[in-house]
Coordinates of C-alpha atoms in Angstrom, one line a residue:
Chain A
M26 CA -32.5 -10.3 -4.5
T27 CA -31.0 -6.9 -5.4
H28 CA -27.2 -6.5 -5.8
R29 CA -27.2 -4.8 -2.4
E30 CA -29.0 -7.7 -0.7
R31 CA -26.6 -10.2 -2.2
F32 CA -23.6 -8.1 -1.2
I33 CA -24.9 -7.7 2.4
K34 CA -25.6 -11.4 2.7
T35 CA -22.1 -12.1 1.4
L36 CA -20.6 -9.7 4.0
K37 CA -22.5 -11.7 6.6
C38 CA -21.0 -14.9 5.1
E39 CA -24.4 -16.3 4.3
P40 CA -24.7 -18.5 1.2
I41 CA -26.3 -16.8 -1.8
G42 CA -26.0 -19.2 -4.7
G43 CA -25.8 -17.8 -8.2
Q44 CA -23.1 -15.3 -9.2
V45 CA -20.4 -14.3 -6.7
P46 CA -20.7 -10.5 -6.1
T47 CA -18.0 -8.2 -7.5
F48 CA -17.0 -4.5 -7.2
E49 CA -13.9 -2.3 -7.2
L50 CA -12.6 0.2 -4.7
V51 CA -12.1 2.6 -7.6
Y52 CA -12.7 2.2 -11.3
F53 CA -10.5 4.9 -12.8
L54 CA -10.9 4.0 -16.5
T55 CA -14.1 6.1 -17.0
M56 CA -12.7 8.2 -19.8
E57 CA -11.8 5.2 -21.9
K58 CA -15.0 3.4 -21.1
F59 CA -17.6 6.2 -20.9
G60 CA -15.8 9.3 -22.2
K61 CA -16.0 10.9 -18.8
V62 CA -13.4 12.1 -16.4
H63 CA -13.4 10.1 -13.1
P64 CA -14.8 12.2 -10.2
S65 CA -11.6 11.9 -8.3
H66 CA -9.6 13.4 -11.2
R67 CA -11.7 16.5 -11.3
F68 CA -10.6 19.8 -9.9
Y69 CA -13.5 21.9 -8.6
E70 CA -11.6 25.0 -7.5
Q71 CA -14.6 27.2 -8.2
W72 CA -17.3 24.9 -6.8
N73 CA -18.7 27.4 -4.4
Q74 CA -18.7 30.1 -7.1
M75 CA -20.9 27.9 -9.4
S76 CA -24.6 28.5 -9.6
Y77 CA -26.8 25.8 -7.9
K78 CA -27.8 24.7 -11.4
E79 CA -24.3 24.2 -12.5
R80 CA -23.3 22.3 -9.3
S81 CA -26.4 20.2 -9.7
L82 CA -25.5 19.3 -13.2
H83 CA -22.0 18.2 -12.1
M84 CA -23.3 16.3 -9.1
N85 CA -26.0 14.5 -11.2
E86 CA -23.4 13.6 -13.8
M87 CA -21.0 12.1 -11.2
A88 CA -23.8 10.2 -9.6
Q89 CA -24.8 8.7 -13.0
L90 CA -21.2 7.8 -13.8
Y91 CA -20.9 5.8 -10.6
I92 CA -24.2 4.0 -11.5
D93 CA -23.1 3.5 -15.1
T94 CA -19.9 1.9 -14.0
A95 CA -21.7 -0.5 -11.6
K96 CA -24.2 -1.4 -14.4
A97 CA -21.5 -2.0 -17.0
Y98 CA -19.7 -4.6 -14.9
D99 CA -22.6 -5.9 -12.8
H100 CA -20.9 -4.6 -9.7
S101 CA -22.9 -5.1 -6.6
A102 CA -21.5 -2.1 -4.8
I103 CA -20.5 1.5 -5.5
F104 CA -17.6 3.1 -3.6
V105 CA -18.2 6.8 -3.7
H106 CA -15.3 9.3 -3.6
P107 CA -17.1 12.6 -3.1
N108 CA -15.5 15.5 -4.9
P109 CA -15.8 18.1 -3.5
A110 CA -15.7 16.4 -0.1
G111 CA -17.5 17.4 3.1
V112 CA -20.8 16.2 4.7
E113 CA -23.1 18.3 2.5
N114 CA -21.6 17.3 -0.8
T115 CA -21.3 13.7 0.3
Q116 CA -25.0 13.7 1.3
W117 CA -26.0 15.2 -2.0
L118 CA -24.1 12.6 -4.0
L119 CA -25.6 9.8 -1.9
E120 CA -29.1 11.2 -2.3
L121 CA -28.7 11.3 -6.1
I122 CA -27.3 7.8 -6.4
R123 CA -30.2 6.5 -4.3
E124 CA -32.7 8.6 -6.2
K125 CA -31.4 7.2 -9.5
S126 CA -30.8 3.6 -8.6
G127 CA -32.9 3.0 -5.5
D128 CA -31.6 0.3 -3.2
E129 CA -30.1 -1.7 -6.1
Y130 CA -26.5 -1.2 -5.0
Y131 CA -24.6 -1.4 -1.7
I132 CA -23.0 2.0 -1.3
M133 CA -19.7 2.6 0.7
M134 CA -17.3 5.3 1.3
H135 CA -14.0 6.0 3.0
G136 CA -13.8 6.2 6.8
D137 CA -10.5 4.9 8.2
P138 CA -9.1 7.0 11.1
T139 CA -6.2 4.5 11.8
W140 CA -2.6 5.3 10.8
A141 CA -1.4 4.1 7.4
I142 CA 2.2 3.6 6.4
P143 CA 3.6 7.1 6.5
D144 CA 5.2 8.6 3.4
G145 CA 8.9 8.6 2.9
D146 CA 9.3 12.1 4.2
S147 CA 7.4 11.6 7.5
M148 CA 8.3 7.9 8.1
M149 CA 11.3 8.7 10.3
D150 CA 9.4 11.2 12.4
F151 CA 6.5 8.9 12.8
S152 CA 8.7 6.0 13.8
M153 CA 10.5 8.2 16.4
R154 CA 7.2 9.2 17.9
M155 CA 6.2 5.6 18.3
Y156 CA 9.2 5.1 20.6
E157 CA 9.6 8.6 22.1
D158 CA 6.1 9.9 22.3
P159 CA 3.6 7.0 22.2
E160 CA 1.2 8.9 24.4
G161 CA 1.1 11.9 22.0
L162 CA 0.6 9.6 19.1
N163 CA -2.2 7.8 20.8
D164 CA -3.8 11.1 21.7
E165 CA -3.7 12.0 18.0
S166 CA -5.2 8.6 17.1
K167 CA -8.1 9.3 19.4
K168 CA -8.7 12.6 17.8
R169 CA -8.7 11.0 14.4
L170 CA -11.2 8.4 15.6
D171 CA -13.5 11.0 17.1
D172 CA -13.4 13.1 13.8
A173 CA -14.3 10.0 11.8
L174 CA -17.2 9.1 14.0
E175 CA -18.5 12.6 14.1
F176 CA -18.5 12.6 10.3
A177 CA -20.4 9.3 10.2
R178 CA -22.9 10.5 12.8
A179 CA -23.5 13.6 10.7
L180 CA -24.3 11.5 7.7
D181 CA -26.3 9.0 9.7
E182 CA -28.5 11.8 11.1
K183 CA -29.2 12.9 7.5
G184 CA -30.8 9.6 6.5
H185 CA -28.3 6.8 6.6
L186 CA -28.1 6.6 2.8
H187 CA -25.0 4.5 2.4
D188 CA -24.5 1.0 3.8
G189 CA -20.9 0.9 5.0
F190 CA -17.4 2.3 5.4
T191 CA -14.3 0.9 3.8
L192 CA -11.2 1.5 5.9
C193 CA -8.4 2.1 3.4
S194 CA -5.3 2.8 5.5
D195 CA -2.6 0.6 4.1
Y196 CA -0.5 -1.2 6.8
C197 CA 1.7 -3.5 4.8
F198 CA 4.5 -3.6 2.3
N199 CA 4.9 -6.6 0.0
V200 CA 7.5 -8.1 2.3
N201 CA 5.9 -7.4 5.7
P202 CA 3.7 -5.0 7.6
F203 CA 5.1 -1.6 8.5
F204 CA 4.1 -2.1 12.1
S205 CA 5.4 -5.1 14.1
P206 CA 2.6 -7.1 15.6
D207 CA 3.3 -5.5 19.0
N208 CA 3.2 -2.0 17.5
F209 CA 0.1 -2.9 15.7
D210 CA -1.5 -3.9 19.0
E211 CA -0.5 -0.6 20.6
F212 CA -1.1 1.9 17.8
I213 CA -3.8 0.5 15.5
V214 CA -5.9 -2.2 17.1
P215 CA -7.7 -0.1 19.8
Y216 CA -8.8 2.4 17.3
L217 CA -9.6 0.0 14.5
K218 CA -11.7 -2.1 17.0
E219 CA -13.5 1.0 18.2
V220 CA -14.3 2.6 14.9
I221 CA -15.7 -0.7 13.6
A222 CA -17.8 -1.2 16.7
E223 CA -19.1 2.3 16.5
Y224 CA -19.9 2.1 12.8
R225 CA -21.7 -1.1 13.5
K226 CA -23.8 0.5 16.3
M227 CA -24.9 3.0 13.6
G228 CA -25.9 0.2 11.3
Y229 CA -22.9 0.4 8.9
Y230 CA -20.9 -2.5 7.6
T231 CA -17.1 -2.3 7.4
I232 CA -14.6 -3.6 4.9
K233 CA -10.9 -3.3 6.0
H234 CA -8.5 -2.8 3.1
T235 CA -4.8 -3.0 3.0
D236 CA -2.4 -4.0 0.3
G237 CA 0.7 -6.0 0.9
N238 CA 1.7 -9.0 3.1
I239 CA -1.0 -9.0 5.9
M240 CA -0.2 -12.5 7.1
P241 CA 1.7 -11.4 10.3
I242 CA -1.2 -9.2 11.4
V243 CA -4.3 -10.7 9.8
K244 CA -5.5 -12.4 13.0
Q245 CA -5.2 -9.0 14.8
M246 CA -7.2 -7.3 12.0
A247 CA -9.8 -10.0 12.0
D248 CA -10.1 -9.8 15.8
C249 CA -11.2 -6.2 15.3
K250 CA -14.3 -7.7 13.7
P251 CA -14.6 -6.0 10.3
D252 CA -17.3 -7.6 8.1
A253 CA -14.7 -8.2 5.4
I254 CA -11.0 -8.0 4.6
H255 CA -9.8 -6.6 1.2
S256 CA -7.5 -6.9 -0.9
L257 CA -5.6 -10.2 -0.3
D258 CA -2.7 -9.0 -2.3
P259 CA -0.9 -11.9 -4.1
Q260 CA 2.1 -9.5 -4.7
G261 CA 2.4 -9.6 -0.9
G262 CA 2.2 -13.4 -0.9
V263 CA -1.3 -13.5 0.4
S264 CA -3.4 -16.5 -0.4
I265 CA -7.0 -17.1 0.4
P266 CA -6.6 -20.6 1.8
E267 CA -3.8 -19.5 4.1
V268 CA -5.8 -16.5 5.3
R269 CA -8.8 -18.9 5.9
K270 CA -6.6 -21.2 8.0
I271 CA -5.8 -18.3 10.3
I272 CA -9.2 -16.4 10.5
G273 CA -11.7 -19.2 9.7
N274 CA -14.7 -19.1 7.3
D275 CA -16.9 -16.6 9.1
I276 CA -15.3 -13.4 7.8
C277 CA -15.8 -12.2 4.3
L278 CA -12.8 -12.0 2.0
V279 CA -12.6 -9.6 -1.0
G280 CA -10.1 -9.4 -3.9
N281 CA -7.0 -11.5 -4.7
V282 CA -6.9 -11.1 -8.5
N283 CA -3.3 -10.0 -9.1
C284 CA -3.3 -6.4 -10.2
G285 CA 0.3 -6.3 -11.2
L286 CA -0.2 -9.4 -13.4
L287 CA -3.2 -7.8 -15.1
Q288 CA -0.7 -5.1 -16.2
T289 CA 2.4 -7.1 -17.0
G290 CA 1.4 -10.7 -17.4
T291 CA 0.4 -12.6 -20.5
D292 CA -3.3 -13.3 -21.2
E293 CA -2.8 -16.9 -20.2
E294 CA -1.2 -15.9 -16.9
C295 CA -4.0 -13.5 -16.2
R296 CA -6.7 -16.1 -17.0
A297 CA -5.1 -18.6 -14.7
D298 CA -4.8 -16.1 -11.9
V299 CA -8.5 -15.1 -12.3
M300 CA -9.6 -18.7 -12.3
R301 CA -7.4 -19.4 -9.2
S302 CA -9.0 -16.5 -7.4
L303 CA -12.5 -17.7 -8.2
R304 CA -11.7 -21.2 -7.3
E305 CA -10.1 -20.4 -3.9
G306 CA -12.4 -17.5 -3.1
M307 CA -15.6 -19.4 -3.7
A308 CA -14.4 -22.7 -2.2
T309 CA -16.3 -22.3 1.1
G310 CA -19.5 -21.6 -0.8
R311 CA -20.0 -18.2 0.9
G312 CA -18.3 -15.1 2.1
Y313 CA -16.3 -14.1 -1.0
I314 CA -16.4 -11.0 -3.1
F315 CA -14.5 -11.0 -6.4
S316 CA -12.2 -8.1 -7.2
T317 CA -8.7 -7.1 -8.1
S318 CA -6.1 -7.0 -5.4
N319 CA -6.3 -3.2 -5.3
C320 CA -8.4 -1.3 -7.8
V321 CA -8.8 -0.6 -11.5
Y322 CA -6.1 2.1 -11.4
T323 CA -5.1 4.7 -13.9
G324 CA -3.0 3.1 -16.5
L325 CA -4.4 -0.4 -16.2
A326 CA -5.3 -1.9 -19.6
L327 CA -9.1 -1.7 -20.0
D328 CA -9.2 -4.9 -22.1
R329 CA -7.4 -6.8 -19.3
Y330 CA -10.1 -5.8 -16.7
E331 CA -12.8 -6.7 -19.2
M332 CA -11.2 -10.0 -19.8
M333 CA -11.2 -10.6 -16.0
M334 CA -14.9 -9.7 -15.9
D335 CA -15.7 -12.0 -18.8
I336 CA -14.1 -14.9 -16.9
W337 CA -16.1 -13.9 -13.8
R338 CA -19.3 -14.0 -15.8
K339 CA -18.5 -17.4 -17.2
Y340 CA -17.1 -19.1 -14.2
G341 CA -18.2 -17.0 -11.2
S342 CA -21.4 -18.9 -10.3
Y343 CA -21.7 -20.9 -7.1
D344 CA -24.3 -23.0 -8.9
N345 CA -21.7 -24.3 -11.4
Y346 CA -18.7 -24.4 -9.0
E347 CA -18.2 -28.2 -9.1
Q348 CA -18.6 -28.3 -12.8
N349 CA -16.1 -25.5 -13.3
F350 CA -13.5 -26.3 -10.6
G351 CA -14.0 -30.0 -9.9
S352 CA -16.1 -32.1 -7.6
G353 CA -15.6 -31.8 -3.9
A354 CA -14.0 -28.4 -4.2
V355 CA -16.8 -26.7 -2.3
K356 CA -16.3 -27.3 1.4
Chain B
M182 CA 36.0 -4.0 23.6
S183 CA 32.9 -3.3 25.7
I184 CA 32.3 0.2 24.6
L185 CA 32.0 -0.9 21.0
N186 CA 29.6 -3.6 22.1
D187 CA 27.6 -1.0 23.9
I188 CA 27.4 1.1 20.8
C189 CA 26.3 -1.9 18.8
E190 CA 23.7 -2.9 21.3
N191 CA 22.3 0.6 21.8
L192 CA 22.1 1.2 18.1
Q193 CA 20.0 -1.9 17.7
K194 CA 17.6 -0.5 20.3
G195 CA 17.5 2.8 18.4
K196 CA 18.9 4.8 21.4
A197 CA 20.3 7.6 19.3
K198 CA 21.4 9.9 22.2
V199 CA 23.1 7.1 24.0
V200 CA 24.9 6.0 20.8
K201 CA 26.1 9.5 20.2
E202 CA 27.4 9.8 23.7
L203 CA 29.2 6.4 23.5
V204 CA 30.8 7.3 20.2
Q205 CA 32.1 10.5 21.7
Q206 CA 33.4 8.6 24.7
A207 CA 35.1 6.1 22.4
I208 CA 36.8 8.9 20.4
D209 CA 37.9 10.5 23.7
E210 CA 39.4 7.2 24.8
G211 CA 41.5 7.2 21.6
I212 CA 39.8 4.3 19.8
D213 CA 40.4 4.5 16.0
A214 CA 37.4 6.0 14.2
K215 CA 37.3 3.2 11.6
E216 CA 37.2 0.7 14.4
I217 CA 34.3 2.5 16.1
L218 CA 32.5 2.6 12.7
D219 CA 33.1 -1.0 11.8
Q220 CA 32.8 -2.7 15.1
G221 CA 30.2 -0.4 16.7
L222 CA 27.9 1.3 14.3
L223 CA 28.1 -0.9 11.2
A224 CA 28.1 -4.1 13.3
G225 CA 24.9 -3.0 14.9
M226 CA 23.3 -2.1 11.6
D227 CA 24.4 -5.5 10.1
I228 CA 22.5 -7.2 12.9
V229 CA 19.4 -5.0 12.4
G230 CA 19.5 -5.7 8.7
E231 CA 19.7 -9.5 9.2
K232 CA 16.9 -9.4 11.7
F233 CA 14.8 -7.3 9.2
K234 CA 15.4 -9.9 6.5
N235 CA 14.3 -12.6 8.9
N236 CA 11.2 -10.7 9.9
E237 CA 12.4 -10.4 13.4
V238 CA 12.3 -6.6 13.4
F239 CA 10.1 -4.2 11.3
V240 CA 10.6 -1.0 9.5
P241 CA 10.2 1.5 12.4
E242 CA 12.9 -0.4 14.3
V243 CA 15.2 -0.2 11.3
L244 CA 14.5 3.5 11.0
V245 CA 15.3 4.4 14.6
A246 CA 18.4 2.2 14.4
A247 CA 19.4 4.1 11.2
R248 CA 18.9 7.4 13.0
A249 CA 21.1 6.3 15.9
M250 CA 23.7 5.2 13.3
N251 CA 23.6 8.6 11.6
M252 CA 24.0 10.5 14.8
G253 CA 27.0 8.4 15.8
A254 CA 28.5 8.6 12.3
S255 CA 28.2 12.4 12.2
L256 CA 30.9 12.5 14.9
L257 CA 33.2 10.1 13.0
K258 CA 32.8 11.6 9.6
P259 CA 35.5 14.4 10.0
L260 CA 37.9 11.9 11.6
L261 CA 37.4 9.4 8.9
S262 CA 38.0 11.9 6.2
E263 CA 41.1 13.2 7.9
S264 CA 42.6 9.7 8.0
G265 CA 41.6 9.1 4.4
V266 CA 39.1 6.4 5.0
E267 CA 36.7 6.0 2.1
S268 CA 33.1 4.9 2.0
V269 CA 32.3 1.3 0.9
G270 CA 31.0 2.8 -2.4
K271 CA 28.7 5.3 -3.9
V272 CA 25.3 4.9 -5.4
C273 CA 22.6 7.2 -6.8
I274 CA 19.0 6.3 -6.1
G275 CA 15.6 7.6 -7.1
T276 CA 12.0 6.7 -7.9
V277 CA 11.5 6.6 -11.7
K278 CA 9.8 9.3 -13.8
G279 CA 6.0 9.4 -13.4
D280 CA 6.1 7.8 -10.0
L281 CA 6.0 9.9 -6.8
H282 CA 6.2 7.0 -4.2
D283 CA 9.2 7.3 -2.0
I284 CA 8.8 4.9 0.9
G285 CA 10.7 2.0 -0.5
K286 CA 13.3 4.2 -2.0
N287 CA 14.0 5.9 1.4
L288 CA 14.2 2.6 3.1
V289 CA 16.8 1.3 0.7
K290 CA 18.7 4.5 1.1
M291 CA 18.8 4.1 4.9
M292 CA 19.8 0.5 4.7
M293 CA 22.6 1.3 2.3
E294 CA 23.9 4.1 4.5
G295 CA 23.8 1.7 7.3
K296 CA 26.2 -0.4 5.4
G297 CA 28.6 2.5 4.9
I298 CA 27.7 3.3 1.4
E299 CA 27.4 6.9 0.3
V300 CA 24.0 7.5 -1.3
V301 CA 23.0 10.3 -3.6
D302 CA 19.2 10.7 -3.3
L303 CA 17.7 12.0 -6.5
G304 CA 14.2 12.0 -5.0
T305 CA 11.1 10.9 -7.0
D306 CA 9.9 11.4 -10.6
V307 CA 13.5 11.0 -11.9
D308 CA 14.1 10.8 -15.6
P309 CA 16.6 8.4 -17.1
E310 CA 19.0 11.2 -18.1
T311 CA 19.3 12.4 -14.5
Y312 CA 20.2 9.0 -13.2
V313 CA 22.9 8.6 -15.8
K314 CA 24.2 12.1 -15.6
T315 CA 24.5 11.9 -11.8
A316 CA 26.2 8.5 -12.0
M317 CA 28.8 10.0 -14.4
E318 CA 29.3 13.3 -12.6
Q319 CA 29.5 11.7 -9.1
N320 CA 31.3 8.5 -10.0
C321 CA 28.6 6.3 -8.7
Q322 CA 29.2 2.5 -9.0
I323 CA 25.5 1.8 -8.9
I324 CA 22.2 3.3 -10.1
C325 CA 19.2 2.2 -8.0
C326 CA 15.7 2.6 -9.6
S327 CA 12.5 2.2 -7.6
A328 CA 8.9 2.0 -8.9
L329 CA 5.6 1.3 -7.2
L330 CA 3.4 1.3 -10.3
T331 CA 3.2 -1.2 -13.1
T332 CA 2.7 1.8 -15.4
T333 CA 6.1 3.4 -14.4
M334 CA 8.2 0.2 -14.3
P335 CA 9.1 0.5 -18.0
V336 CA 11.1 3.6 -17.2
M337 CA 13.7 1.3 -15.6
G338 CA 14.3 -0.2 -19.0
E339 CA 14.9 3.3 -20.4
V340 CA 17.5 3.9 -17.6
V341 CA 19.4 0.8 -18.8
K342 CA 19.2 2.1 -22.4
E343 CA 20.3 5.6 -21.4
A344 CA 23.3 4.1 -19.6
E345 CA 24.2 2.1 -22.7
K346 CA 23.9 5.2 -24.8
A347 CA 26.1 7.2 -22.5
G348 CA 28.8 4.5 -22.7
I349 CA 28.8 3.8 -19.0
R350 CA 26.9 0.5 -18.9
D351 CA 30.1 -1.5 -18.2
K352 CA 31.1 0.9 -15.4
V353 CA 27.8 1.0 -13.4
K354 CA 25.5 -1.7 -12.0
I355 CA 21.8 -1.1 -12.3
M356 CA 19.6 -2.3 -9.4
V357 CA 15.8 -2.3 -9.5
G358 CA 13.1 -2.8 -7.0
G359 CA 9.6 -1.9 -5.9
A360 CA 6.2 -3.7 -5.3
P361 CA 5.5 -4.8 -8.9
V362 CA 9.1 -5.5 -10.0
T363 CA 10.2 -9.0 -10.3
E364 CA 13.4 -11.0 -11.1
A365 CA 12.0 -11.7 -14.6
F366 CA 11.4 -8.1 -15.3
C367 CA 14.9 -7.2 -14.2
E368 CA 16.3 -9.8 -16.6
Q369 CA 13.9 -8.6 -19.4
I370 CA 15.1 -5.0 -19.3
G371 CA 18.8 -6.0 -18.8
A372 CA 19.3 -4.6 -15.3
D373 CA 21.9 -6.2 -13.1
K374 CA 20.0 -7.0 -9.9
Y375 CA 16.5 -7.2 -8.4
T376 CA 16.0 -7.4 -4.7
S377 CA 12.7 -7.9 -2.9
D378 CA 13.5 -5.9 0.3
A379 CA 15.6 -3.1 1.5
A380 CA 18.1 -5.1 3.5
S381 CA 18.8 -7.4 0.6
A382 CA 19.3 -4.4 -1.7
A383 CA 21.9 -3.0 0.7
D384 CA 23.7 -6.4 0.8
A385 CA 23.7 -6.6 -3.0
A386 CA 25.0 -3.0 -3.3
V387 CA 27.9 -3.8 -0.9
A388 CA 28.8 -6.9 -2.9
F389 CA 28.8 -4.8 -6.2
C390 CA 30.9 -2.0 -4.6
K391 CA 33.4 -4.5 -3.3
G392 CA 33.5 -6.3 -6.7
I393 CA 32.4 -9.6 -5.3
A394 CA 29.1 -9.9 -7.3

């Protein structure tokens, strides 16, 4: 099976045997690893002034960098962050990645129209609108949903080159979700449910991401029927067994390696955390994708991520689960 | 007194206009401004803060309650200063240098204001010198440092060192918080207090200001 096939089977919670799939939402350490600026860190102010040849060189180089990152770490999926954005440039980048790597990798991109936690400046206004102008807020939500679907349809019409959308609006702080469960039902659930359903009709998979403590709303998120939930943030007190108790075993889970610990913990603490994530994530024998609890962000120590991946290579096989983690661990 | 209860109740529901009207009515009835503040507004925010800590209410409810509190308090402020009533204490707060995240910092600020503390907001990307200079110039009892990134957390340690260098370490308490911050990290850098949520931060600040922590 290709990486893409293994990734899709995992999203469907089918057993795959062998190595548990892995990927990252973003791998920002491209300069340190490959000597190249990450595409999201580039500033293409004069993009439209460039000759086609120059734009093509940039686009090819970015496509190759995404593939090189996936190859270096045996990632099964590539999350593209098209820069410059827009349908045409996105399409171009997707075409190049497919041209260079065929169907080897599952390809995903952003596509979340639902509200995230507002920033500090707009949080008060947003909260007031929730109470004083819910109709207006919901009208805006509908417009955001329509725009997201229009973008997806435009890409779909051009050849359906990627496999899925990852919905990255953050809903939760470490302590609790921003939205109460009732607010979540009113302002998020209808649009999350619809965007996932519409993407699915187009043949796209969905992974719903949010940091923080998702436990009070995880059932509501799961009921919107994403294929997977990412990032299972231990800093927000999220544990895979506890999530499984609430949402069952038929939805894929992604993440759970403590990002903060990778930065601040000792080697021993990090090793223990990675082993715990593998043990708990793989315990059902299916439906788990290994990754950090957020992404490989700017400033993360490269050697720590590589240590995490070394442990994954050594202990991340379903075939050796009982040997590595004890008999009877696989349910 | 029922009007103070009404202020307290409506504040918890975030009904800012009603709270403002009730505060004005209470003033017109001759109720002491400090009494309106303590038994109406602050009592309401105390309940909201407790419910927030117990996960009974969420951030938007806290924010609308804080807005109601501020609208009511704006009417009381001149009366309180006329009668020489001082705030519970004064703190300066900011997100540390290199970090532009302000959600947590703003929440803590609102919860502290809801406890009657005067807050000097330094914004984001604040260098250690600015925290210490502000604390000295504005006689703050507490410096509050926020960080969302593991890569910016070490700046909190620099704030502690800067306070030591300026000779004010025994006069100010240093509080730290943010997603990656832990109790162990707080101890490691020699700060005074870590809290995991905004309501607990406000409680801790009140305790420091009143000298009971």
